[in-house]
Short mmCIF file of C-alpha atoms and ligand atoms in Angstrom, two decimals:
data_model
loop_
_atom_site.label_atom_id
_atom_site.label_comp_id
_atom_site.label_asym_id
_atom_site.label_seq_id
_atom_site.Cartn_x
_atom_site.Cartn_y
_atom_site.Cartn_z
CA MET J 171 76.94 -77.17 230.33
CA ARG J 172 76.79 -78.44 226.77
CA LYS J 173 78.05 -75.83 224.30
CA LYS J 174 76.90 -75.07 220.76
CA ILE J 175 79.99 -75.31 218.58
CA VAL J 176 80.71 -74.87 214.88
CA ALA J 177 84.24 -75.71 213.78
CA GLY J 178 85.58 -75.11 210.28
CA ASN J 179 88.03 -77.73 209.06
CA TRP J 180 89.85 -76.15 206.16
CA LYS J 181 91.87 -79.32 205.47
CA MET J 182 94.69 -78.81 202.92
CA ASN J 183 93.10 -75.77 201.29
CA LYS J 184 93.86 -72.05 201.01
CA THR J 185 97.27 -70.53 200.41
CA TYR J 186 98.62 -68.33 203.17
CA GLU J 187 97.15 -65.15 201.66
CA GLN J 188 93.83 -66.77 200.84
CA GLY J 189 93.67 -68.16 204.36
CA LEU J 190 94.23 -64.79 205.99
CA GLN J 191 91.57 -63.28 203.76
CA LEU J 192 89.05 -65.99 204.64
CA ALA J 193 89.83 -65.76 208.34
CA SER J 194 89.43 -61.99 208.45
CA GLU J 195 86.09 -62.23 206.67
CA VAL J 196 84.87 -64.90 209.06
CA VAL J 197 86.10 -62.98 212.12
CA ASN J 198 84.17 -59.89 211.01
CA MET J 199 81.00 -61.72 210.04
CA VAL J 200 80.92 -63.83 213.19
CA GLN J 201 81.32 -60.77 215.39
CA ASP J 202 78.54 -58.95 213.54
CA GLU J 203 76.07 -61.77 213.08
CA VAL J 204 76.58 -64.85 215.25
CA PRO J 205 75.01 -65.04 218.73
CA SER J 206 77.64 -65.00 221.46
CA ASP J 207 76.56 -68.38 222.83
CA VAL J 208 77.75 -70.12 219.65
CA VAL J 209 81.41 -71.13 219.87
CA VAL J 210 83.15 -70.76 216.50
CA VAL J 211 86.49 -72.46 215.84
CA LEU J 212 88.73 -71.91 212.80
CA ASN J 213 91.05 -74.82 211.97
CA PRO J 214 93.40 -73.67 209.19
CA PRO J 215 96.61 -75.40 208.05
CA PHE J 216 99.48 -75.23 210.57
CA VAL J 217 101.43 -72.51 208.76
CA HIS J 218 98.50 -70.08 208.94
CA LEU J 219 97.98 -70.41 212.69
CA THR J 220 100.26 -67.69 214.02
CA SER J 221 98.90 -65.01 211.70
CA ILE J 222 95.28 -66.00 212.14
CA ARG J 223 95.76 -65.91 215.90
CA LYS J 224 96.49 -62.19 215.52
CA LEU J 225 93.30 -61.66 213.51
CA ILE J 226 91.10 -62.91 216.35
CA PRO J 227 90.47 -60.00 218.72
CA ALA J 228 90.60 -60.72 222.43
CA SER J 229 87.16 -59.11 222.69
CA ALA J 230 85.64 -61.83 220.47
CA THR J 231 84.82 -64.23 223.27
CA ASN J 232 83.20 -66.87 221.04
CA LEU J 233 85.95 -67.10 218.38
CA PHE J 234 88.68 -69.69 218.78
CA LEU J 235 91.65 -71.06 216.89
CA GLY J 236 92.30 -74.73 216.25
CA ALA J 237 94.80 -77.00 214.50
CA GLN J 238 93.89 -80.03 212.40
CA ASN J 239 96.22 -82.53 214.03
CA CYS J 240 99.14 -83.01 216.40
CA HIS J 241 101.65 -85.79 216.92
CA TYR J 242 101.22 -88.51 219.53
CA GLN J 243 104.69 -88.02 220.99
CA ALA J 244 105.54 -85.02 223.15
CA SER J 245 108.63 -83.93 221.18
CA GLY J 246 111.70 -85.23 219.41
CA ALA J 247 112.93 -86.61 216.09
CA TYR J 248 109.67 -86.73 214.11
CA THR J 249 110.50 -84.75 210.99
CA GLY J 250 107.60 -82.75 209.62
CA GLU J 251 105.36 -83.24 212.65
CA VAL J 252 103.90 -80.72 215.12
CA SER J 253 103.48 -81.36 218.84
CA ALA J 254 100.77 -80.28 221.24
CA GLU J 255 103.37 -78.20 223.08
CA ILE J 256 104.24 -76.30 219.88
CA LEU J 257 100.53 -75.68 219.28
CA LYS J 258 100.15 -74.38 222.81
CA SER J 259 102.91 -71.86 222.16
CA ILE J 260 100.88 -70.22 219.32
CA PRO J 261 98.51 -70.55 221.30
CA VAL J 262 95.73 -72.66 219.80
CA ASP J 263 92.56 -73.39 221.76
CA TYR J 264 91.33 -76.54 220.02
CA THR J 265 92.86 -79.34 217.93
CA ILE J 266 91.04 -81.82 215.70
CA ILE J 267 92.27 -85.39 216.17
CA GLY J 268 91.23 -88.69 214.67
CA HIS J 269 89.72 -87.27 211.50
CA SER J 270 88.81 -90.15 209.19
CA GLU J 271 91.24 -88.83 206.57
CA ARG J 272 94.06 -89.14 209.13
CA ARG J 273 92.86 -92.59 210.15
CA GLU J 274 92.66 -93.73 206.51
CA TYR J 275 95.67 -92.09 204.84
CA PHE J 276 98.04 -92.02 207.80
CA GLN J 277 96.92 -95.22 209.54
CA GLU J 278 96.15 -93.50 212.82
CA THR J 279 94.95 -95.92 215.47
CA ASN J 280 92.66 -95.55 218.46
CA ALA J 281 95.68 -96.17 220.71
CA GLN J 282 97.67 -93.32 219.12
CA LEU J 283 94.66 -91.04 219.47
CA ALA J 284 94.49 -91.83 223.19
CA LYS J 285 98.04 -90.48 223.47
CA LYS J 286 97.17 -87.37 221.48
CA VAL J 287 94.22 -86.65 223.77
CA ASP J 288 96.50 -86.87 226.79
CA LEU J 289 99.10 -84.53 225.27
CA LEU J 290 96.51 -81.96 224.21
CA LEU J 291 94.90 -81.92 227.64
CA ALA J 292 98.31 -81.65 229.30
CA ASN J 293 98.83 -78.53 227.17
CA GLN J 294 95.40 -77.04 227.97
CA ILE J 295 94.13 -77.54 224.40
CA THR J 296 90.60 -78.84 223.80
CA PRO J 297 90.64 -82.08 221.77
CA LEU J 298 88.03 -82.17 219.03
CA PHE J 299 87.84 -85.92 218.74
CA CYS J 300 86.46 -87.32 215.47
CA CYS J 301 84.76 -90.67 215.10
CA GLY J 302 82.64 -92.28 212.42
CA GLU J 303 82.02 -95.37 210.35
CA SER J 304 82.62 -96.33 206.70
CA LEU J 305 79.80 -97.19 204.34
CA ASP J 306 80.65 -100.91 204.64
CA ILE J 307 80.21 -100.81 208.38
CA ARG J 308 76.93 -98.90 208.12
CA GLU J 309 75.59 -101.35 205.58
CA SER J 310 76.52 -104.24 207.86
CA GLY J 311 74.44 -102.65 210.63
CA THR J 312 77.29 -102.50 213.15
CA GLU J 313 77.91 -98.74 213.05
CA ILE J 314 76.89 -97.97 216.62
CA ALA J 315 79.15 -100.65 218.12
CA PHE J 316 82.01 -99.53 215.87
CA VAL J 317 81.82 -95.84 216.77
CA CYS J 318 81.25 -96.54 220.47
CA ASN J 319 84.42 -98.63 220.42
CA GLN J 320 86.37 -95.70 218.95
CA LEU J 321 85.32 -93.65 221.99
CA THR J 322 86.08 -96.46 224.42
CA GLU J 323 89.58 -97.10 223.09
CA SER J 324 90.67 -93.47 222.73
CA LEU J 325 88.84 -91.66 225.54
CA PHE J 326 87.67 -93.93 228.34
CA HIS J 327 91.06 -93.93 230.07
CA LEU J 328 90.43 -90.28 230.96
CA SER J 329 89.29 -89.19 234.39
CA ALA J 330 85.84 -87.58 234.48
CA GLU J 331 87.51 -84.24 235.05
CA ASP J 332 89.61 -84.59 231.90
CA PHE J 333 86.84 -86.12 229.82
CA ALA J 334 84.71 -83.06 230.56
CA LYS J 335 87.16 -81.01 228.44
CA VAL J 336 86.74 -83.12 225.28
CA VAL J 337 84.46 -82.30 222.33
CA ILE J 338 83.29 -85.13 220.06
CA ALA J 339 82.55 -84.90 216.34
CA TYR J 340 80.60 -87.73 214.70
CA GLU J 341 81.42 -87.84 211.00
CA PRO J 342 80.10 -90.75 208.95
CA ILE J 343 82.83 -91.32 206.36
CA TRP J 344 80.29 -91.86 203.59
CA ALA J 345 79.01 -88.31 204.15
CA ILE J 346 82.36 -86.49 204.14
CA GLY J 347 82.90 -84.40 201.04
CA THR J 348 80.37 -86.50 199.13
CA GLY J 349 77.40 -84.16 199.22
CA ARG J 350 75.52 -87.08 200.76
CA THR J 351 74.71 -85.91 204.26
CA ALA J 352 73.31 -88.16 206.96
CA THR J 353 69.62 -87.53 207.49
CA SER J 354 68.74 -85.75 210.71
CA GLN J 355 67.23 -89.05 211.91
CA GLN J 356 70.49 -90.92 211.24
CA ALA J 357 72.54 -88.21 212.95
CA GLN J 358 70.24 -88.02 215.96
CA ALA J 359 70.17 -91.81 216.36
CA MET J 360 73.97 -92.03 216.41
CA HIS J 361 74.42 -89.00 218.66
CA ALA J 362 71.91 -90.37 221.15
CA ALA J 363 73.67 -93.75 221.10
CA LEU J 364 77.06 -92.11 221.69
CA ARG J 365 75.66 -90.07 224.57
CA ALA J 366 74.17 -93.21 226.10
CA HIS J 367 77.54 -94.91 225.75
CA LEU J 368 79.26 -91.99 227.47
CA ALA J 369 76.68 -92.21 230.27
CA THR J 370 77.54 -95.87 230.95
CA HIS J 371 81.12 -94.86 231.74
CA TYR J 372 80.94 -91.26 232.98
CA GLY J 373 77.33 -90.99 234.21
CA GLN J 374 74.36 -89.17 232.74
CA THR J 375 75.31 -85.67 233.90
CA LEU J 376 78.69 -85.66 232.22
CA ALA J 377 77.23 -87.31 229.11
CA ASP J 378 74.56 -84.61 228.95
CA ASP J 379 77.22 -81.92 229.26
CA THR J 380 79.33 -83.26 226.37
CA SER J 381 79.13 -81.42 223.05
CA ILE J 382 78.72 -83.87 220.15
CA LEU J 383 79.07 -82.24 216.72
CA TYR J 384 77.92 -83.64 213.39
CA GLY J 385 80.18 -83.53 210.32
CA GLY J 386 79.77 -84.61 206.73
CA SER J 387 78.46 -82.42 203.89
CA CYS J 388 76.91 -79.98 206.34
CA ASN J 389 75.86 -76.77 204.58
CA PRO J 390 73.63 -73.73 205.18
CA GLY J 391 70.68 -75.64 203.71
CA ASN J 392 70.80 -78.70 205.97
CA ALA J 393 72.41 -77.26 209.12
CA PRO J 394 69.16 -75.93 210.69
CA GLU J 395 67.51 -79.37 210.60
CA LEU J 396 70.63 -81.15 211.84
CA PHE J 397 71.29 -78.65 214.65
CA ALA J 398 67.65 -78.88 215.74
CA CYS J 399 68.17 -82.52 216.74
CA PRO J 400 68.25 -82.78 220.53
CA ASP J 401 71.62 -84.57 220.63
CA VAL J 402 73.37 -82.62 217.85
CA ASP J 403 75.29 -79.72 219.39
CA GLY J 404 76.78 -78.19 216.27
CA GLY J 405 78.95 -79.12 213.34
CA LEU J 406 82.42 -79.83 212.01
CA ILE J 407 82.37 -78.23 208.60
CA GLY J 408 84.73 -79.05 205.72
CA GLY J 409 83.90 -77.74 202.26
CA ALA J 410 81.41 -75.12 203.41
CA SER J 411 83.96 -73.63 205.84
CA LEU J 412 85.97 -72.37 202.87
CA LYS J 413 83.35 -69.74 202.06
CA SER J 414 82.86 -67.05 204.69
CA ARG J 415 79.16 -66.49 203.87
CA ASP J 416 78.27 -70.19 203.99
CA PHE J 417 80.27 -70.83 207.14
CA THR J 418 78.76 -67.86 208.95
CA ASP J 419 75.26 -68.91 207.91
CA ILE J 420 75.94 -72.37 209.36
CA CYS J 421 77.05 -70.72 212.61
CA LYS J 422 73.65 -68.98 212.69
CA SER J 423 71.70 -72.21 212.16
CA PHE J 424 70.84 -73.08 215.79
P1 PGA S 740 82.72 -81.89 204.54
O1 PGA S 740 83.89 -82.33 205.54
O2 PGA S 740 81.89 -80.87 205.28
O3 PGA S 740 83.42 -81.31 203.35
O4 PGA S 740 81.94 -83.11 204.21
C1 PGA S 740 83.67 -82.47 206.91
C2 PGA S 740 84.93 -82.94 207.58
O5 PGA S 740 85.62 -83.80 207.03
O6 PGA S 740 85.28 -82.47 208.67
#
């Protein structure tokens, strides 16, 4: 069944102490206030993962830990990188891959992301696969074809059984960190198109069961309208995930 998911992408923010403080606030607020059917994922910087893992009580069945990236090779001489196997040893539950900032600043390709998906799944970690178009592409009217192709090239090699473990996050690049969110109509139109594309390859049932999150300037003010869209199953939250009150309010926006 399709899950409601809110994932906080802290990006390169919060020192170690600040991160532990934020995580403990979120853990407490989520346990007190967020319905248990909403899956909440914290994605701090790598160095915070081990300590934040210990802050998440085993009894909190809807709180999960995620990383923001992993390498596309299994192991070896890749100085400064972190593998899916290392993440599993923490353990992390989710890992964001293909964020537009990684695609833009680190030239990540759809083919590399296909390898990352495989490694994460082999290590029992849920890939949180990001896709989305630039403003140029949207203005040219080709955004649906562009984003569908990102899914095709990075995910469609998966068996149905493996694909069922993937979560998708649609993040229009022009809405990330800009304060300019997609309208609920724009988000719904893209999410419905992505679900239809998934159905052509994996069938309607699996497409209907896939969680597709929206990301890009999502905040407590606009989350209720976005999450009310029939094909929007939650959010990937950047800036607003750095404040425990805002993030928790977003988690309560279904
Ligand atoms: P934003 O970032 O919420 O700050 O726009 C979202 C993201 O990049 O995941």
